[in-house]
Short mmCIF file of C-alpha atoms in Angstrom, two decimals:
data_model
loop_
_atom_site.label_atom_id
_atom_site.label_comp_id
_atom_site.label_asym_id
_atom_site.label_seq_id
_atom_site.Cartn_x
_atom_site.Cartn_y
_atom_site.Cartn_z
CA UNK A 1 119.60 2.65 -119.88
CA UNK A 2 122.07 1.42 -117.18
CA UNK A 3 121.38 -2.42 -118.50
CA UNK A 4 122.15 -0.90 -122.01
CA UNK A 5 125.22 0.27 -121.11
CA UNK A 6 126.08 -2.79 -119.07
CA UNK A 7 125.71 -4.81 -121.63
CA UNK A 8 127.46 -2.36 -124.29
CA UNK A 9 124.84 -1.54 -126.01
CA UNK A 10 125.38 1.87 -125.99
CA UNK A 11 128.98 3.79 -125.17
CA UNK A 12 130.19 5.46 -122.49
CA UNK A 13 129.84 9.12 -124.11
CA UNK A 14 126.10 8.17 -124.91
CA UNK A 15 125.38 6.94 -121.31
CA UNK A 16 126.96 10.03 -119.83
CA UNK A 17 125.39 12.41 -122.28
CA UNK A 18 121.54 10.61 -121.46
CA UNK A 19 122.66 11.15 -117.12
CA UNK A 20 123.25 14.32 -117.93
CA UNK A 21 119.95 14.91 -119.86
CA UNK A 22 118.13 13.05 -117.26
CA UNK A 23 119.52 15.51 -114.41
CA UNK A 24 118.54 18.73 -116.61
CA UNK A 25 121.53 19.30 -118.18
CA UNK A 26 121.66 20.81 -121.81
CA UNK A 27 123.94 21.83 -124.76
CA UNK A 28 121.75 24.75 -124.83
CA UNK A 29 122.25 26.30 -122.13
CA UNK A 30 125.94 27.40 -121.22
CA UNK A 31 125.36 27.48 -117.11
CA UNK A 32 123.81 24.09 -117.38
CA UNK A 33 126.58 22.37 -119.61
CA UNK A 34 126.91 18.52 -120.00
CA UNK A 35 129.53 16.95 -117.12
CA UNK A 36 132.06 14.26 -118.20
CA UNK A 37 134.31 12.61 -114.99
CA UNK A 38 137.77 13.04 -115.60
CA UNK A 39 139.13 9.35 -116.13
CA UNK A 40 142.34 8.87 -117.25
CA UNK A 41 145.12 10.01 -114.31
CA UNK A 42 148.08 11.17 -116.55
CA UNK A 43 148.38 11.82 -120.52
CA UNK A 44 151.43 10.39 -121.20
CA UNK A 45 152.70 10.01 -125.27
CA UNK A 46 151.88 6.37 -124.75
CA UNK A 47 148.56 4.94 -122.83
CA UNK A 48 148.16 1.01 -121.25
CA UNK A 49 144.38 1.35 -121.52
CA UNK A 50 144.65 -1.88 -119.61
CA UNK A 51 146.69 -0.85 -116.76
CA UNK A 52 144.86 0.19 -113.39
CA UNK A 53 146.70 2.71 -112.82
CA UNK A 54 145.90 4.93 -115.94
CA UNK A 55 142.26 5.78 -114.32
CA UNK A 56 141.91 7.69 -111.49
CA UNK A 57 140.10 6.11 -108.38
CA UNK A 58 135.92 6.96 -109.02
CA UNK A 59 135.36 6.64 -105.38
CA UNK A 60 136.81 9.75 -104.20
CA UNK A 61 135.85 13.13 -105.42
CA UNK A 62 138.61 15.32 -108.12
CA UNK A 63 138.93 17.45 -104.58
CA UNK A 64 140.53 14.49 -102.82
CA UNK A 65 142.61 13.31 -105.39
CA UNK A 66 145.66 15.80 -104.82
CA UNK A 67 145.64 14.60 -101.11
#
């Protein structure tokens, strides 16, 4: 799956919607719902997808980010 996705194959929603499946997670049940990362840093009117500093830094945690 991850050489799928590597090699875009497959999109980031459908590799992050088979993670999820593989860790247990369903649609069909509420306390078990699907996780998405939260990727872009601002939502401005106008994105630079290609700009750095639109995404948020993956190695730290959404509790660390504020700090």
């Amino acid at each position: 799956m991850t050489k799928r996705w590597n090699t875009g194959d497959i999109t980031n929603f459908e590799y992050l919607l088979q993670l999820n499946f593989l860790s247990g997670r369903s649609y069909r049940d509420i306390s078990q719902y699907p996780v998405f990362p939260w990727m872009i840093t601002s939502f401005a009117e106008k994105l630079d997808l290609r700009s750095g500093g639109t995404y948020r830094d993956l190695r730290r945690n959404m509790g660390s980010l504020g700090s």
